[in-house]
XYZ file of C-alpha atoms in Angstrom:
610
model
C 64.551 -10.246 -56.511
C 65.883 -7.829 -53.951
C 63.203 -5.176 -54.703
C 60.408 -7.707 -54.332
C 61.726 -8.875 -50.991
C 61.924 -5.288 -49.755
C 58.312 -4.666 -50.788
C 57.158 -7.793 -48.941
C 58.995 -6.721 -45.812
C 57.421 -3.252 -45.979
C 53.955 -4.764 -46.355
C 54.507 -7.067 -43.388
C 55.718 -4.163 -41.280
C 52.625 -2.109 -42.210
C 50.251 -4.955 -41.323
C 51.995 -5.551 -38.003
C 51.922 -1.840 -37.121
C 48.179 -1.526 -37.914
C 47.427 -4.553 -35.746
C 49.510 -3.230 -32.851
C 48.214 0.340 -33.038
C 44.601 -0.551 -33.924
C 42.447 0.914 -36.654
C 41.012 4.266 -35.630
C 37.216 4.245 -35.500
C 35.065 7.181 -36.430
C 33.057 9.169 -33.898
C 29.660 7.617 -33.124
C 30.563 4.040 -34.127
C 31.641 2.596 -30.751
C 31.103 3.011 -27.036
C 27.919 4.216 -25.395
C 26.363 5.229 -28.738
C 26.001 1.599 -29.847
C 24.006 0.674 -26.722
C 20.995 2.870 -27.532
C 18.585 3.289 -30.432
C 15.951 5.951 -31.060
C 12.255 5.146 -31.302
C 11.999 5.996 -35.003
C 14.975 3.756 -35.802
C 13.444 0.937 -33.744
C 10.101 1.245 -35.573
C 11.897 1.034 -38.926
C 13.979 -1.931 -37.762
C 10.897 -3.894 -36.635
C 8.800 -2.770 -39.656
C 5.826 -1.915 -37.438
C 3.544 1.044 -37.042
C 3.965 3.310 -34.033
C 0.719 1.944 -32.508
C 1.859 -1.695 -32.801
C 5.345 -0.810 -31.539
C 3.847 0.776 -28.422
C 1.649 -2.293 -27.889
C 4.493 -4.809 -28.215
C 6.709 -2.776 -25.849
C 3.992 -2.704 -23.168
C 3.257 -6.413 -23.503
C 6.932 -7.405 -23.371
C 7.826 -4.979 -20.571
C 10.314 -2.861 -22.537
C 10.507 0.813 -21.551
C 12.549 3.866 -22.658
C 15.919 4.380 -20.990
C 17.765 7.503 -19.848
C 21.479 7.545 -20.822
C 24.202 9.093 -18.720
C 25.445 11.369 -21.513
C 22.509 12.147 -23.810
C 24.462 14.500 -26.083
C 27.182 11.893 -26.589
C 24.642 9.149 -27.370
C 22.720 11.354 -29.823
C 25.946 12.258 -31.692
C 26.040 15.866 -30.516
C 22.308 16.530 -30.802
C 20.958 18.118 -27.610
C 17.287 17.555 -28.517
C 15.536 15.130 -26.144
C 14.609 11.895 -27.960
C 13.035 8.642 -26.812
C 15.820 6.051 -26.511
C 15.735 2.273 -26.034
C 18.397 -0.328 -25.427
C 19.492 -1.864 -28.726
C 19.571 -5.354 -27.220
C 15.886 -4.988 -26.211
C 14.879 -4.121 -29.778
C 16.933 -7.044 -31.122
C 15.138 -9.245 -28.597
C 11.786 -8.130 -30.095
C 12.846 -9.263 -33.578
C 12.254 -12.895 -32.581
C 8.798 -12.313 -31.029
C 6.117 -14.388 -32.859
C 3.300 -12.012 -31.885
C 4.654 -9.450 -34.382
C 3.401 -11.682 -37.198
C -0.065 -11.581 -35.642
C 0.067 -7.778 -35.733
C 0.940 -7.883 -39.442
C -1.890 -10.325 -40.142
C -4.289 -8.057 -38.282
C -3.104 -5.062 -40.341
C -3.775 -6.971 -43.589
C -7.185 -8.079 -42.258
C -8.175 -4.466 -41.438
C -7.110 -3.385 -44.939
C -9.447 -5.986 -46.469
C -12.276 -4.984 -44.129
C -11.964 -1.299 -45.053
C -12.048 -2.225 -48.728
C -15.230 -4.267 -48.231
C -16.867 -1.488 -46.210
C -16.014 1.121 -48.854
C -17.647 -1.062 -51.554
C -20.631 -1.790 -49.250
C -20.040 -5.538 -49.763
C -21.864 -6.977 -46.728
C -21.407 -10.606 -47.724
C -17.625 -10.286 -47.917
C -17.430 -8.322 -44.638
C -19.407 -11.061 -42.839
C -17.097 -13.704 -44.263
C -14.029 -11.741 -43.198
C -15.371 -11.340 -39.637
C -15.249 -15.103 -39.203
C -11.581 -15.087 -40.288
C -10.435 -12.374 -37.880
C -6.937 -13.199 -36.529
C -6.349 -13.307 -32.794
C -3.349 -13.829 -30.528
C -2.651 -15.173 -27.038
C -0.407 -13.740 -24.339
C 0.248 -16.969 -22.427
C 3.841 -17.328 -23.591
C 4.616 -13.704 -22.657
C 3.270 -14.234 -19.114
C 5.445 -17.354 -18.690
C 8.429 -15.504 -20.113
C 8.113 -12.432 -17.847
C 7.260 -14.448 -14.704
C 9.245 -17.702 -14.660
C 8.071 -18.548 -11.105
C 4.734 -18.049 -9.353
C 6.320 -15.947 -6.595
C 7.537 -13.463 -9.240
C 3.961 -13.070 -10.448
C 2.716 -12.454 -6.889
C 5.369 -9.769 -6.293
C 4.215 -7.864 -9.373
C 0.468 -8.137 -8.623
C -0.064 -4.635 -7.145
C -0.546 -2.787 -10.434
C -2.655 -5.510 -12.141
C -5.128 -5.589 -9.250
C -5.373 -1.781 -9.066
C -6.056 -1.450 -12.802
C -8.526 -4.361 -12.900
C -10.471 -2.931 -9.929
C -10.556 0.438 -11.703
C -11.836 -1.043 -14.996
C -14.484 -3.069 -13.153
C -16.070 0.208 -11.938
C -15.919 2.104 -15.256
C -19.022 2.646 -17.432
C -19.315 0.702 -20.702
C -18.495 3.193 -23.466
C -16.718 2.930 -26.816
C -13.346 3.620 -25.142
C -13.863 0.926 -22.472
C -15.557 -2.086 -24.090
C -18.066 -4.146 -22.130
C -16.102 -7.411 -22.523
C -13.037 -5.921 -20.788
C -15.146 -4.503 -17.935
C -16.968 -7.796 -17.359
C -13.731 -9.787 -17.389
C -12.075 -7.404 -14.902
C -15.147 -7.602 -12.653
C -15.100 -11.406 -12.737
C -11.361 -11.695 -11.984
C -11.465 -9.209 -9.082
C -14.404 -11.037 -7.473
C -12.551 -14.335 -7.814
C -9.469 -12.862 -6.145
C -11.545 -11.425 -3.268
C -13.156 -14.847 -2.768
C -9.706 -16.403 -2.429
C -8.676 -13.793 0.170
C -11.860 -14.591 2.139
C -11.274 -18.340 2.015
C -7.573 -18.027 2.914
C -8.105 -15.300 5.606
C -5.198 -13.409 4.030
C -6.332 -9.819 4.755
C -3.863 -7.805 6.846
C -4.501 -4.030 6.503
C -7.263 -1.689 5.288
C -7.315 2.088 4.891
C -9.927 4.480 3.495
C -8.685 7.576 1.656
C -9.906 10.042 -0.953
C -8.504 7.832 -3.735
C -10.370 4.745 -2.553
C -9.952 1.698 -0.323
C -6.396 0.467 0.280
C -6.161 -3.287 0.908
C -3.114 -5.362 1.835
C -3.069 -9.159 1.828
C -0.357 -11.717 2.516
C -0.142 -14.650 0.094
C 2.714 -17.164 0.310
C 4.801 -14.688 2.297
C 4.345 -11.879 -0.255
C 2.553 -8.633 0.678
C 0.194 -7.404 -2.067
C -1.342 -3.911 -1.849
C -3.913 -2.421 -4.207
C -6.534 0.351 -4.365
C -10.234 -0.173 -5.046
C -12.197 2.948 -6.076
C -15.216 4.239 -4.174
C -18.624 2.934 -5.373
C -19.568 6.166 -7.145
C -20.296 6.777 -10.796
C -16.920 7.792 -12.296
C -16.647 10.901 -14.440
C -16.028 10.346 -18.137
C -12.864 12.389 -18.588
C -11.703 12.896 -22.178
C -8.126 13.803 -21.176
C -7.290 10.217 -20.145
C -5.595 8.044 -22.772
C -7.625 4.836 -22.538
C -5.742 3.251 -25.467
C -2.637 2.754 -23.326
C -4.700 1.603 -20.335
C -6.523 -0.975 -22.475
C -3.208 -2.522 -23.578
C -2.109 -2.833 -19.930
C -5.542 -4.250 -18.998
C -5.254 -6.827 -21.787
C -1.993 -8.171 -20.358
C -3.101 -7.915 -16.709
C -6.300 -9.896 -17.408
C -4.225 -12.809 -18.721
C -1.835 -12.596 -15.755
C -4.617 -12.430 -13.155
C -6.393 -15.395 -14.757
C -3.252 -17.540 -14.345
C -2.794 -16.362 -10.730
C -6.421 -17.029 -9.734
C -6.322 -20.519 -11.245
C -3.165 -21.390 -9.286
C -4.430 -19.872 -6.020
C -7.773 -21.682 -6.158
C -6.098 -25.034 -6.718
C -3.734 -24.403 -3.784
C -6.833 -24.375 -1.498
C -8.630 -27.195 -3.383
C -11.432 -24.824 -4.467
C -13.324 -25.426 -7.677
C -12.357 -23.002 -10.457
C -14.267 -21.136 -11.816
C -15.919 -20.584 -8.420
C -19.142 -22.402 -7.632
C -21.360 -22.141 -4.544
C -21.754 -24.960 -2.022
C -25.536 -24.480 -1.832
C -26.792 -24.141 -5.391
C -29.280 -21.276 -5.765
C -32.735 -21.987 -7.125
C -34.002 -19.781 -9.961
C -36.864 -17.464 -9.111
C -39.127 -15.762 -11.646
C -38.003 -14.860 -15.144
C -34.310 -14.543 -14.327
C -31.905 -17.108 -15.714
C -30.363 -19.534 -13.215
C -26.795 -18.700 -14.321
C -27.413 -14.986 -13.797
C -28.693 -15.578 -10.244
C -25.679 -17.764 -9.412
C -23.280 -15.090 -10.752
C -25.029 -12.428 -8.634
C -24.709 -14.596 -5.525
C -21.016 -15.194 -6.285
C -20.506 -11.429 -6.729
C -22.152 -10.765 -3.340
C -19.121 -12.416 -1.604
C -21.512 -13.780 1.044
C -21.589 -17.487 0.224
C -18.997 -20.258 0.783
C -17.433 -21.758 -2.337
C -17.467 -25.359 -3.439
C -14.277 -27.296 -2.659
C -12.919 -30.235 -4.629
C -11.645 -32.016 -1.523
C -12.121 -31.012 2.108
C -9.328 -31.948 4.527
C -10.397 -32.782 8.072
C -7.036 -31.843 9.596
C -6.199 -28.196 8.999
C -2.475 -27.705 8.603
C -1.145 -24.971 10.850
C 1.250 -22.460 9.368
C 4.555 -23.026 11.116
C 7.535 -20.690 11.434
C 10.846 -21.500 9.739
C 13.028 -21.537 12.852
C 16.152 -23.058 11.281
C 17.465 -19.574 10.430
C 16.451 -18.034 13.782
C 17.810 -20.634 16.227
C 20.715 -18.440 17.302
C 18.812 -15.149 17.588
C 16.224 -15.671 20.339
C 14.852 -12.113 20.069
C 13.942 -12.545 16.402
C 12.410 -15.937 17.103
C 10.261 -14.507 19.896
C 9.173 -11.585 17.684
C 8.255 -13.988 14.863
C 6.150 -16.098 17.231
C 4.354 -13.033 18.577
C 3.632 -11.829 15.038
C 2.245 -15.252 14.104
C -0.078 -15.193 17.138
C -1.296 -11.705 16.202
C -2.048 -12.877 12.655
C -4.057 -15.839 13.951
C -6.069 -13.540 16.214
C -6.690 -11.200 13.298
C -7.883 -14.053 11.072
C -10.653 -14.937 13.546
C -11.294 -11.393 14.821
C -15.034 -11.338 14.003
C -15.668 -15.023 14.624
C -19.063 -15.503 16.294
C -20.244 -11.951 15.457
C -23.198 -11.270 13.161
C -23.366 -8.000 11.240
C -26.256 -6.370 9.432
C -25.467 -3.727 6.804
C -27.866 -0.904 6.016
C -28.450 0.103 2.415
C -26.394 3.340 2.639
C -23.146 1.482 3.463
C -20.624 0.025 1.004
C -21.840 -3.582 0.891
C -18.977 -5.022 -1.175
C -16.128 -3.578 0.895
C -17.682 -4.354 4.296
C -18.673 -7.883 3.271
C -15.170 -8.583 1.947
C -13.483 -7.239 5.078
C -15.803 -8.896 7.642
C -15.899 -12.302 5.965
C -12.081 -12.271 5.621
C -12.014 -12.235 9.458
C -14.623 -15.049 9.784
C -17.623 -12.835 10.516
C -21.204 -13.275 9.270
C -22.859 -10.569 7.142
C -26.323 -9.886 5.805
C -28.474 -7.056 4.448
C -31.983 -6.331 3.291
C -33.278 -8.558 0.451
C -34.394 -5.545 -1.590
C -30.865 -4.044 -1.530
C -28.957 -6.815 -3.326
C -28.790 -10.573 -3.806
C -27.049 -12.789 -1.246
C -28.694 -11.825 2.073
C -28.739 -14.661 4.629
C -30.826 -13.406 7.592
C -33.322 -10.514 8.099
C -33.119 -7.446 10.336
C -35.453 -8.984 12.895
C -32.936 -11.701 13.784
C -32.226 -11.384 17.527
C -28.769 -12.965 17.201
C -27.366 -9.932 15.323
C -24.588 -8.376 17.403
C -23.698 -5.280 15.317
C -25.729 -3.192 12.902
C -23.676 -0.840 10.724
C -25.405 2.503 10.180
C -24.188 5.585 8.302
C -27.320 7.730 8.671
C -29.441 9.017 11.558
C -30.833 6.228 13.730
C -34.134 4.559 12.953
C -37.129 4.599 15.230
C -37.063 0.827 15.666
C -34.139 -0.256 17.865
C -33.023 -3.583 19.290
C -31.349 -3.729 22.687
C -29.491 -6.939 21.794
C -27.158 -5.263 19.251
C -24.769 -2.339 18.840
C -25.429 0.419 16.297
C -22.043 1.539 14.960
C -20.508 3.437 12.057
C -18.501 1.606 9.330
C -15.120 2.966 10.475
C -15.212 0.663 13.532
C -14.757 -2.415 11.326
C -11.685 -1.050 9.533
C -10.064 0.282 12.719
C -10.524 -3.084 14.462
C -8.769 -4.910 11.606
C -5.800 -2.514 11.665
C -5.548 -2.673 15.475
C -6.075 -6.504 15.509
C -8.404 -6.156 18.506
C -12.063 -5.322 19.035
C -12.091 -1.643 19.910
C -14.696 -0.100 22.268
C -17.907 0.797 20.428
C -18.648 3.961 22.448
C -16.553 6.128 20.110
C -18.318 4.838 16.970
C -21.996 5.283 17.843
C -24.166 7.053 15.223
C -23.942 10.831 15.513
C -20.675 10.747 17.516
C -17.582 12.497 16.109
C -15.364 9.647 14.982
C -11.739 9.281 16.126
C -8.910 9.778 13.658
C -8.666 7.031 11.016
C -4.954 6.229 11.280
C -3.069 4.777 8.335
C -1.576 1.313 9.043
C 0.968 1.708 6.219
C 3.289 4.077 8.110
C 6.820 2.757 8.544
C 7.829 1.737 12.067
C 11.572 1.174 11.939
C 14.536 2.226 14.024
C 15.297 5.128 11.690
C 11.788 6.599 11.992
C 11.479 6.572 15.773
C 11.929 10.348 15.928
C 8.963 10.968 13.624
C 5.720 12.531 14.778
C 3.451 10.085 16.603
C -0.144 11.300 17.117
C -1.717 10.778 20.556
C -4.403 8.533 19.025
C -1.692 6.109 17.931
C -0.130 6.105 21.419
C -3.534 5.331 22.906
C -4.013 2.489 20.400
C -0.605 1.013 21.248
C -1.533 1.117 24.943
C -4.752 -0.755 24.138
C -2.857 -3.401 22.153
C -0.359 -3.942 24.973
C -3.127 -4.081 27.592
C -1.851 -1.087 29.578
C -5.193 0.716 29.089
C -8.295 -1.475 29.699
C -11.028 -1.295 27.070
C -13.774 -0.613 29.643
C -11.957 2.313 31.244
C -11.010 4.053 27.989
C -13.713 6.695 27.968
C -13.500 7.316 31.719
C -9.782 7.995 31.414
C -10.350 10.489 28.603
C -12.986 12.397 30.576
C -10.874 12.461 33.720
C -7.874 13.785 31.785
C -9.897 16.715 30.465
C -11.493 17.506 33.828
C -8.385 17.268 35.968
C -5.930 18.945 33.583
C -6.111 22.280 35.421
C -5.832 20.637 38.864
C -2.711 18.752 37.769
C -1.006 21.938 36.634
C -1.687 23.621 39.986
C -0.445 20.575 41.903
C 2.727 20.373 39.819
C 3.551 24.025 40.489
C 3.006 23.544 44.233
C 5.159 20.419 44.367
C 8.036 22.082 42.505
C 8.069 25.002 44.972
C 8.082 22.617 47.954
C 10.888 20.495 46.477
C 13.075 23.576 45.941
C 12.511 24.662 49.563
C 13.413 21.182 50.863
C 16.617 21.117 48.808
C 17.720 24.504 50.162
C 17.038 23.411 53.740
C 19.055 20.202 53.279
C 22.065 22.089 51.904
C 22.002 24.574 54.808
C 21.806 21.778 57.411
C 24.806 19.973 55.866
C 26.923 23.154 55.988
C 26.030 23.769 59.656
C 26.979 20.185 60.614
C 30.360 20.484 58.872
C 31.157 23.721 60.775
C 30.219 22.087 64.123
C 32.493 19.089 63.465
C 35.422 21.391 62.619
C 34.958 23.410 65.857
C 34.616 20.305 68.097
C 37.582 18.439 66.582
C 40.342 20.941 65.775
C 42.943 18.128 65.722
C 41.537 16.757 62.444
C 43.983 17.373 59.656
C 42.935 19.576 56.841
C 44.562 17.194 54.321
C 42.245 14.219 53.838
C 40.744 11.928 51.162
C 37.205 12.974 50.337
C 34.572 11.297 48.181
C 34.725 12.413 44.597
C 31.893 14.287 42.915
C 30.768 14.429 39.291
C 32.048 17.296 37.207
C 29.030 19.134 35.891
C 29.501 20.118 32.260
C 27.367 22.913 30.927
C 24.978 22.162 28.113
C 26.451 24.853 25.930
C 29.948 23.356 26.329
C 28.623 19.878 25.625
C 26.827 21.023 22.472
C 29.924 22.869 21.311
C 32.066 19.716 21.680
C 29.519 17.582 19.823
C 29.352 20.075 16.965
C 33.143 20.154 16.727
C 33.324 16.350 16.642
C 30.688 16.104 13.914
C 32.459 18.806 11.879
C 35.759 16.937 12.073
C 34.109 13.622 11.167
C 32.411 15.245 8.149
C 35.784 16.562 6.986
C 37.123 12.987 6.941
C 34.335 11.720 4.611
C 35.608 10.980 1.075
C 34.524 13.252 -1.744
C 32.463 10.535 -3.470
C 30.364 9.895 -0.346
C 29.906 13.547 0.673
C 27.030 14.027 -1.781
C 25.152 11.078 -0.260
C 25.813 12.428 3.220
C 24.371 15.833 2.276
C 21.255 14.204 0.827
C 20.697 12.254 4.036
C 21.211 15.358 6.155
C 18.668 17.371 4.135
C 16.195 14.507 4.450
C 16.664 14.428 8.237
C 16.263 18.197 8.435
C 13.007 18.077 6.445
C 11.644 15.303 8.674
C 12.522 17.279 11.811
C 10.808 20.384 10.404
C 7.750 18.289 9.590
C 7.630 16.951 13.163
C 7.822 20.490 14.600
C 5.114 21.693 12.252
C 2.764 18.814 13.121
C 3.315 19.169 16.875
C 2.547 22.893 16.759
C -0.542 22.225 14.684
C -1.699 19.603 17.168
C -1.182 21.979 20.098
C -3.384 24.614 18.459
C -6.134 22.038 17.822
C -5.982 20.742 21.416
C -6.188 24.282 22.808
C -9.262 25.027 20.695
C -10.949 21.818 21.872
C -10.173 22.658 25.526
C -11.688 26.106 25.127
C -14.832 24.613 23.585
C -15.160 22.146 26.458
C -14.662 24.923 29.024
C -17.381 27.027 27.383
C -19.782 24.074 27.327
C -19.060 23.368 31.023
C -19.608 26.994 32.022
C -22.898 27.044 30.127
C -24.013 23.825 31.846
C -23.035 25.161 35.283
C -24.899 28.431 34.700
C -27.985 26.507 33.609
C -27.802 24.327 36.726
C -27.448 27.382 38.988
C -30.442 29.077 37.366
C -32.507 25.922 37.872
C -31.468 25.715 41.525
C -32.409 29.394 42.110
C -35.834 28.881 40.587
């Protein structure tokens, strides 16, 4: 009928209009709100406890996120909540390790029930059925290539070195400490065999090391060999979860690195150690491996050592970059064999592990007293020892065939890539400044403060300042500083007098020529002269130009420009502050030297009078 047709048409029109206009959605159902989820909602979605949720997030590498508009995401709530990406939580739903967590929760419930009933037989039976899980698939998932694992190796090494030095307490189990100790020793052995050490620095935090493996720079911190303080404010639960994942990662990396050099893994010694006394043979071998002073057993030794070449196909056009790359490669080769042919002996007060690792990484030989630790190769009486490292007052017995130096000499030589003079590192001598090799040296940081010790070191590296004449130059600079100032003042006065005389002579000659030749026309072409612009005018023009250029910057980029300007201003203030501080220190040292010289001169005069 006609009414039915009209109703159908109205319905069609309504459907078409709703499709064209779109159904209005309620607030909080679309947009940025749907991208995030709170922690409580995520725990409910995964059906896990808060402890297990924290563990799975650390193992999978999922961290809280900060939204752009927190109030909008939290549906008008201004309270700060922990937010995650919804897609990350949905990704965790398919993780098989969650089932292991649930099995472990059920196992612990059964164990508590057996303990409450004091049923020892059932608790022993349950201990044999304890569920466990592996993290191999997570390591492969997070690091699809081996280079990705090497890039992310800074934090694993730092944490493993820290755990290897911690005491065995209920918060740090012995199995974790022993595993971290084993993995760190294996990694240090690889660095020694590959000669991959590049930089070392000693600070209050510990020893900074930097190695280069497959073109990737890896930096970590090893703590000082002191007994650490058992601080109760540190959350070891979180650190143990990270250590659990890092142990698995470092095991994979060590296995791959050892096989790249054809070294047997786990490491074995070339010369097998014989057991002495009651100690077990395996314990003695592990102690010798931990001493880092014995070569490792290789699966296959190649007679022809392959030289590391430079990829020149990308640098054929740019000759400067090619030359710089070749020079850097030569410096690295020199650094790898820096201590080759030198024999060191370490006294018991020095850090044996750090010095052995650093010296052997540069092809040096190391030994110590047998009573100090296992792994010594030659005694103190060996006449072929070239350097003995001492950190206490000198002994009565001395050998003329060796140098007695402080430990800082070894680290400074590695950073400088040359053998520095030993006169500044004798026992009892005030050591030079231990410069950090991790400072940036780029075109943007050329205006930064450069200490005079670094300038002297650069002169030594370039060969401008001979190694033998280093101390003589320093003494002569201090002695002749006053004479140079007097000479400079005299020369400046003489130069000013000469300039005045020259100007007066030129004016007299011009007057004589004009008197002798009156026929010369006054109109003539003379040689042009430079227009001297005052500094104040020049600075004013530069300021005006910069002001106009800043006005032309778009509004979006002005904020970035202001940030860069404040950073430059802070760096300039830092440079001024450091230079003033250095001037004060130098003046104090000069005054001390003057006082010592006057005292010496007075003593000499009194002796002469007597």
